[in-house]
Each structure stands twice: as structure tokens, then as C-alpha cells.
Amino acid sequence: GQNIDQPTEMTATEGAIVQINCTYQTSGFNGLFWYQQHAGEAPTFLSYNVLDGLEEKGRFSSFLSRSKGYSYLLLKELQMKDSASYLCAVVSDDYKLSFGAGTTVTVRA
Amino acid sequence: GAVVSQHPSRVICKSGTSVKIECRSLDFQATTMFWYRQFPKQSLMLMATSNEGSKATYEQGVEKDKFLINHASLTLSTLTVTSAHPEDSSFYICSARGVPDNEQFFGPGTRLTVL
């Protein structure tokens, strides 16, 4: 089976940095996605990691360590609009996505 | 990026009726489409995998006779919720996967409310 863990909630101040961790134990691995989801909307793509290391894309960065079954999403210079749920999703051998429960990030002024 | 549409975006129906939800990939051919369900404050749960021209593969615990999936073309998959009940009320989201990428592109979702 698939087991994907991420914190339930995080709160941070506008302009700050927040790191969302994700650990996984899955049957096979073909990459890890991070998605952002606002309430009542579908997820939107943030990043994809398949090799170890850090991928930087503007204010958002994502890191992967396959040997540790670990990833994190780093949000820098937080803005109010970043308040959302952030989903970690792992691609298994059959290319299915398994989602973590999501981390609700609240940005306060 | 690739665009996936869903129709309808919202539907309210009476208990016992059937509801069809369409998922279309607008600018690419999707060899595989996925159907997810999301209950409030929970993550997405995969219901089934739909491959063009073949039968859908359902996840454990999902009733294939209740959730009928048809993937008639490389750009269209439909999910029909048969004899809907209030407990079927949920946010249904489809995604489409093209070739050769692993990325899945999500539709905007369909909010189903069964009275």
C-alpha cells in the first residue's frame, strides 16, 4: 500500500518562509508532485521531482531525497494568496498518483 | 499547460437519479484519465483509472456498477453516478495524462449534491 504523511496545518506570517515536509512509503516510485489547492477548486501543479535535489521555481522550491523517502516544499516571501492546501502526491510504478492528506497553510498579516 | 475541462461544474439531483460527468482534454490526447473523489477537508482519493478503448480499473472499495466509466475517445471520459444517494455528494475531479510525461492535468472539478 501507499503511505504518505504531511503535517495537517501550518501558520506563518506574510513575508516569511514555510517548509512543508512530506514522507512517503510507496510501492515503486516514478516521481513526486506538489499541488496547491484552494477551497472548492481543483489542484494546480506546483512542482515535480524525480531525481534527488532541489528544484527552484520562483518563490517555490521543492526538494527530494529518494533514499530517505522524503520531500519538502519551500514557500518563500509568503503572500496572503498563498493560503491554501498543499498536496504531496507520489507516482507509483503503475503511474497512479497517491495523495497525502494535504497541509493547510494559513498566512497571517 | 494542457487544459482539461469538466462538465457540469455543479449538479444537484434527487436521490435515486443518475448523473453523468464529462471530462475532456482540450488540447492534447489523453491516453489515461483518472477519476478522483474528495470529501470536505480530505485529500483526493483515486476512484478509477480509465484507458481509452478498454475497461476502467477501479480502486478497492469503489463499486464499478455504481460508478460507470466510459473512455470512448482520447479526449473524453465520462463518469456516471447511478442511483445516486446523499452519501455520494462530493467533489469529483478528473485528471488526464498524456504521453510521454507523468504529469497529470486536473479538471476544475464537479460538485455533486444529492438531496
mmCIF file of C-alpha atoms in Angstrom:
data_model
loop_
_atom_site.group_PDB
_atom_site.id
_atom_site.type_symbol
_atom_site.label_atom_id
_atom_site.label_comp_id
_atom_site.label_asym_id
_atom_site.label_seq_id
_atom_site.Cartn_x
_atom_site.Cartn_y
_atom_site.Cartn_z
ATOM 1 C CA GLY A 1 0.000 0.000 0.000
ATOM 2 C CA GLN A 2 0.860 3.639 -0.078
ATOM 3 C CA ASN A 3 1.651 5.742 2.956
ATOM 4 C CA ILE A 4 2.173 9.459 2.522
ATOM 5 C CA ASP A 5 2.496 11.750 5.527
ATOM 6 C CA GLN A 6 2.458 15.512 5.737
ATOM 7 C CA PRO A 7 1.511 17.912 8.544
ATOM 8 C CA THR A 8 -2.132 18.854 8.812
ATOM 9 C CA GLU A 9 -1.756 22.574 9.355
ATOM 10 C CA MET A 10 0.864 25.306 9.330
ATOM 11 C CA THR A 11 0.594 29.010 10.060
ATOM 12 C CA ALA A 12 3.055 31.689 9.055
ATOM 13 C CA THR A 13 3.313 35.441 8.723
ATOM 14 C CA GLU A 14 3.206 37.343 5.459
ATOM 15 C CA GLY A 15 6.727 37.665 4.033
ATOM 16 C CA ALA A 16 8.047 34.674 5.974
ATOM 17 C CA ILE A 17 9.209 31.247 4.797
ATOM 18 C CA VAL A 18 7.394 27.981 5.393
ATOM 19 C CA GLN A 19 8.624 24.449 4.730
ATOM 20 C CA ILE A 20 6.116 21.635 4.261
ATOM 21 C CA ASN A 21 7.561 18.174 4.718
ATOM 22 C CA CYS A 22 6.314 15.014 3.094
ATOM 23 C CA THR A 23 7.471 11.466 3.823
ATOM 24 C CA TYR A 24 6.360 8.504 1.808
ATOM 25 C CA GLN A 25 6.453 4.737 1.645
ATOM 26 C CA THR A 26 5.072 3.509 -1.646
ATOM 27 C CA SER A 27 5.177 0.523 -3.943
ATOM 28 C CA GLY A 28 7.508 1.861 -6.582
ATOM 29 C CA PHE A 29 8.401 5.448 -7.336
ATOM 30 C CA ASN A 30 8.131 7.450 -10.527
ATOM 31 C CA GLY A 31 8.291 10.936 -9.146
ATOM 32 C CA LEU A 32 6.662 13.248 -6.632
ATOM 33 C CA PHE A 33 4.337 16.150 -7.272
ATOM 34 C CA TRP A 34 3.346 19.125 -5.176
ATOM 35 C CA TYR A 35 -0.020 20.695 -5.840
ATOM 36 C CA GLN A 36 -1.767 23.765 -4.458
ATOM 37 C CA GLN A 37 -5.492 23.606 -3.856
ATOM 38 C CA HIS A 38 -7.754 26.470 -2.845
ATOM 39 C CA ALA A 39 -11.060 25.623 -1.219
ATOM 40 C CA GLY A 40 -13.643 24.436 -3.728
ATOM 41 C CA GLU A 41 -11.175 24.309 -6.588
ATOM 42 C CA ALA A 42 -9.166 21.584 -8.299
ATOM 43 C CA PRO A 43 -5.460 21.171 -7.545
ATOM 44 C CA THR A 44 -2.966 23.170 -9.566
ATOM 45 C CA PHE A 45 0.533 21.971 -10.378
ATOM 46 C CA LEU A 46 3.458 23.449 -8.466
ATOM 47 C CA SER A 47 6.404 21.121 -8.960
ATOM 48 C CA TYR A 48 7.609 17.685 -9.998
ATOM 49 C CA ASN A 49 10.725 15.937 -8.706
ATOM 50 C CA VAL A 50 12.000 12.600 -9.940
ATOM 51 C CA LEU A 51 15.718 12.963 -9.174
ATOM 52 C CA ASP A 52 17.319 13.862 -5.852
ATOM 53 C CA GLY A 53 17.951 17.506 -5.188
ATOM 54 C CA LEU A 54 16.362 20.905 -5.135
ATOM 55 C CA GLU A 55 14.170 22.355 -7.868
ATOM 56 C CA GLU A 56 13.649 26.094 -7.631
ATOM 57 C CA LYS A 57 10.824 27.907 -9.351
ATOM 58 C CA GLY A 58 10.354 31.483 -8.277
ATOM 59 C CA ARG A 59 9.127 31.708 -4.694
ATOM 60 C CA PHE A 60 8.510 27.975 -4.548
ATOM 61 C CA SER A 61 11.182 25.278 -4.282
ATOM 62 C CA SER A 62 10.864 21.534 -3.899
ATOM 63 C CA PHE A 63 13.405 19.037 -2.637
ATOM 64 C CA LEU A 64 13.562 15.270 -2.968
ATOM 65 C CA SER A 65 15.615 12.542 -1.316
ATOM 66 C CA ARG A 66 14.613 9.166 -2.731
ATOM 67 C CA SER A 67 16.799 7.186 -0.328
ATOM 68 C CA LYS A 68 15.040 8.800 2.631
ATOM 69 C CA GLY A 69 11.558 8.796 1.107
ATOM 70 C CA TYR A 70 11.374 12.491 1.841
ATOM 71 C CA SER A 71 10.417 15.693 0.111
ATOM 72 C CA TYR A 72 9.690 19.235 1.126
ATOM 73 C CA LEU A 73 8.038 22.243 -0.452
ATOM 74 C CA LEU A 74 9.519 25.598 0.478
ATOM 75 C CA LEU A 75 7.396 28.704 0.148
ATOM 76 C CA LYS A 76 9.323 31.966 0.376
ATOM 77 C CA GLU A 77 8.135 35.563 0.731
ATOM 78 C CA LEU A 78 4.711 34.362 1.728
ATOM 79 C CA GLN A 79 1.724 36.266 0.429
ATOM 80 C CA MET A 80 -1.865 36.180 1.634
ATOM 81 C CA LYS A 81 -2.892 34.435 -1.590
ATOM 82 C CA ASP A 82 -0.626 31.515 -0.644
ATOM 83 C CA SER A 83 -3.169 30.487 1.990
ATOM 84 C CA ALA A 84 -4.313 27.141 0.632
ATOM 85 C CA SER A 85 -3.949 23.410 0.994
ATOM 86 C CA TYR A 86 -0.718 21.888 -0.334
ATOM 87 C CA LEU A 87 -0.836 18.295 -1.509
ATOM 88 C CA CYS A 88 2.085 15.927 -1.811
ATOM 89 C CA ALA A 89 1.461 13.184 -4.380
ATOM 90 C CA VAL A 90 3.650 10.232 -5.318
ATOM 91 C CA VAL A 91 3.617 8.474 -8.680
ATOM 92 C CA SER A 92 3.793 4.720 -8.223
ATOM 93 C CA ASP A 93 5.013 2.057 -10.637
ATOM 94 C CA ASP A 94 1.661 1.961 -12.442
ATOM 95 C CA TYR A 95 1.733 5.750 -12.821
ATOM 96 C CA LYS A 96 -1.112 6.292 -10.417
ATOM 97 C CA LEU A 97 -0.989 9.274 -8.103
ATOM 98 C CA SER A 98 -1.353 8.713 -4.380
ATOM 99 C CA PHE A 99 -2.071 11.848 -2.412
ATOM 100 C CA GLY A 100 -1.191 12.824 1.099
ATOM 101 C CA ALA A 101 -3.958 14.308 3.227
ATOM 102 C CA GLY A 102 -2.777 17.815 2.465
ATOM 103 C CA THR A 103 -1.297 20.619 4.568
ATOM 104 C CA THR A 104 -3.439 23.678 5.158
ATOM 105 C CA VAL A 105 -1.243 26.773 5.200
ATOM 106 C CA THR A 106 -2.648 29.935 6.720
ATOM 107 C CA VAL A 107 -0.803 33.174 6.051
ATOM 108 C CA ARG A 108 -1.425 35.935 8.559
ATOM 109 C CA ALA A 109 -0.761 39.640 8.106
ATOM 110 C CA GLY B 1 -0.008 23.921 -19.884
ATOM 111 C CA ALA B 2 -2.578 21.409 -21.033
ATOM 112 C CA VAL B 3 -6.258 22.125 -20.394
ATOM 113 C CA VAL B 4 -8.804 19.712 -19.029
ATOM 114 C CA SER B 5 -12.455 20.634 -18.770
ATOM 115 C CA GLN B 6 -15.276 19.113 -16.773
ATOM 116 C CA HIS B 7 -18.988 19.455 -17.213
ATOM 117 C CA PRO B 8 -21.095 20.240 -15.312
ATOM 118 C CA SER B 9 -19.289 22.228 -12.652
ATOM 119 C CA ARG B 10 -22.161 21.827 -10.214
ATOM 120 C CA VAL B 11 -25.124 19.486 -10.149
ATOM 121 C CA ILE B 12 -27.920 18.965 -7.667
ATOM 122 C CA CYS B 13 -30.093 15.913 -8.089
ATOM 123 C CA LYS B 14 -32.682 13.880 -6.246
ATOM 124 C CA SER B 15 -31.829 10.615 -4.568
ATOM 125 C CA GLY B 16 -32.181 7.682 -6.938
ATOM 126 C CA THR B 17 -31.358 9.544 -10.136
ATOM 127 C CA SER B 18 -28.242 9.127 -12.269
ATOM 128 C CA VAL B 19 -25.747 11.860 -13.038
ATOM 129 C CA LYS B 20 -23.188 11.948 -15.840
ATOM 130 C CA ILE B 21 -19.980 13.963 -15.560
ATOM 131 C CA GLU B 22 -17.809 14.620 -18.606
ATOM 132 C CA CYS B 23 -14.061 15.106 -18.628
ATOM 133 C CA ARG B 24 -12.357 16.413 -21.750
ATOM 134 C CA SER B 25 -8.739 17.067 -22.631
ATOM 135 C CA LEU B 26 -8.931 20.131 -24.861
ATOM 136 C CA ASP B 27 -5.508 20.417 -26.444
ATOM 137 C CA PHE B 28 -3.886 17.030 -26.099
ATOM 138 C CA GLN B 29 -4.720 13.364 -26.390
ATOM 139 C CA ALA B 30 -5.062 11.652 -23.058
ATOM 140 C CA THR B 31 -4.166 8.004 -23.095
ATOM 141 C CA THR B 32 -5.215 7.708 -19.494
ATOM 142 C CA MET B 33 -7.742 9.587 -17.414
ATOM 143 C CA PHE B 34 -8.240 9.306 -13.689
ATOM 144 C CA TRP B 35 -11.316 9.957 -11.573
ATOM 145 C CA TYR B 36 -10.960 11.190 -8.006
ATOM 146 C CA ARG B 37 -13.382 11.969 -5.243
ATOM 147 C CA GLN B 38 -12.745 14.476 -2.493
ATOM 148 C CA PHE B 39 -14.849 14.856 0.641
ATOM 149 C CA PRO B 40 -14.671 18.075 2.676
ATOM 150 C CA LYS B 41 -11.325 18.634 4.392
ATOM 151 C CA GLN B 42 -9.944 15.390 2.971
ATOM 152 C CA SER B 43 -7.480 14.694 0.211
ATOM 153 C CA LEU B 44 -8.199 13.313 -3.217
ATOM 154 C CA MET B 45 -8.984 9.624 -3.345
ATOM 155 C CA LEU B 46 -8.486 7.794 -6.614
ATOM 156 C CA MET B 47 -11.650 6.023 -7.701
ATOM 157 C CA ALA B 48 -10.655 4.533 -11.031
ATOM 158 C CA THR B 49 -8.250 4.641 -13.938
ATOM 159 C CA SER B 50 -9.705 4.946 -17.390
ATOM 160 C CA ASN B 51 -7.824 3.925 -20.532
ATOM 161 C CA GLU B 52 -9.167 4.719 -23.980
ATOM 162 C CA GLY B 53 -10.866 1.749 -25.558
ATOM 163 C CA SER B 54 -10.667 -0.550 -22.563
ATOM 164 C CA LYS B 55 -12.476 -1.164 -19.315
ATOM 165 C CA ALA B 56 -11.742 1.064 -16.375
ATOM 166 C CA THR B 57 -9.744 -0.213 -13.435
ATOM 167 C CA TYR B 58 -11.422 0.513 -10.126
ATOM 168 C CA GLU B 59 -9.732 1.016 -6.784
ATOM 169 C CA GLN B 60 -10.598 -1.222 -3.893
ATOM 170 C CA GLY B 61 -13.904 -0.315 -2.313
ATOM 171 C CA VAL B 62 -15.278 1.537 -5.345
ATOM 172 C CA GLU B 63 -18.399 -0.077 -6.812
ATOM 173 C CA LYS B 64 -17.957 -0.402 -10.566
ATOM 174 C CA ASP B 65 -21.689 -0.912 -11.123
ATOM 175 C CA LYS B 66 -22.445 2.322 -9.317
ATOM 176 C CA PHE B 67 -19.737 4.456 -10.870
ATOM 177 C CA LEU B 68 -19.779 3.731 -14.586
ATOM 178 C CA ILE B 69 -16.803 4.975 -16.548
ATOM 179 C CA ASN B 70 -16.578 5.227 -20.301
ATOM 180 C CA HIS B 71 -13.464 6.387 -22.161
ATOM 181 C CA ALA B 72 -14.725 6.430 -25.719
ATOM 182 C CA SER B 73 -12.033 8.611 -27.240
ATOM 183 C CA LEU B 74 -8.592 10.011 -26.489
ATOM 184 C CA THR B 75 -10.166 13.282 -25.387
ATOM 185 C CA LEU B 76 -13.288 12.257 -23.495
ATOM 186 C CA SER B 77 -14.064 10.193 -20.427
ATOM 187 C CA THR B 78 -17.392 10.116 -18.615
ATOM 188 C CA LEU B 79 -18.315 9.122 -15.085
ATOM 189 C CA THR B 80 -21.933 8.215 -14.405
ATOM 190 C CA VAL B 81 -23.072 8.013 -10.803
ATOM 191 C CA THR B 82 -26.033 5.643 -10.940
ATOM 192 C CA SER B 83 -28.862 5.708 -8.419
ATOM 193 C CA ALA B 84 -27.173 8.499 -6.510
ATOM 194 C CA HIS B 85 -27.642 8.783 -2.758
ATOM 195 C CA PRO B 86 -26.831 11.628 -0.350
ATOM 196 C CA GLU B 87 -23.610 9.901 0.704
ATOM 197 C CA ASP B 88 -22.404 10.232 -2.912
ATOM 198 C CA SER B 89 -22.388 14.002 -2.509
ATOM 199 C CA SER B 90 -18.784 15.014 -3.070
ATOM 200 C CA PHE B 91 -16.343 16.900 -5.243
ATOM 201 C CA TYR B 92 -15.463 14.753 -8.265
ATOM 202 C CA ILE B 93 -12.270 15.624 -10.106
ATOM 203 C CA CYS B 94 -10.828 14.102 -13.244
ATOM 204 C CA SER B 95 -7.289 14.281 -14.486
ATOM 205 C CA ALA B 96 -5.737 13.418 -17.799
ATOM 206 C CA ARG B 97 -2.299 12.096 -18.537
ATOM 207 C CA GLY B 98 -0.679 12.479 -21.888
ATOM 208 C CA VAL B 99 2.378 10.806 -23.311
ATOM 209 C CA PRO B 100 5.270 10.783 -22.528
ATOM 210 C CA ASP B 101 5.008 12.916 -19.368
ATOM 211 C CA ASN B 102 3.999 11.678 -15.962
ATOM 212 C CA GLU B 103 2.223 14.907 -15.159
ATOM 213 C CA GLN B 104 -1.496 14.744 -14.678
ATOM 214 C CA PHE B 105 -3.594 17.742 -15.617
ATOM 215 C CA PHE B 106 -6.644 18.254 -13.470
ATOM 216 C CA GLY B 107 -10.088 19.356 -14.495
ATOM 217 C CA PRO B 108 -11.846 22.062 -12.459
ATOM 218 C CA GLY B 109 -13.999 19.522 -10.626
ATOM 219 C CA THR B 110 -17.727 18.835 -10.343
ATOM 220 C CA ARG B 111 -19.598 19.491 -7.123
ATOM 221 C CA LEU B 112 -22.347 16.875 -6.781
ATOM 222 C CA THR B 113 -25.099 17.334 -4.217
ATOM 223 C CA VAL B 114 -27.672 14.589 -3.833
ATOM 224 C CA LEU B 115 -30.816 15.581 -1.951
#
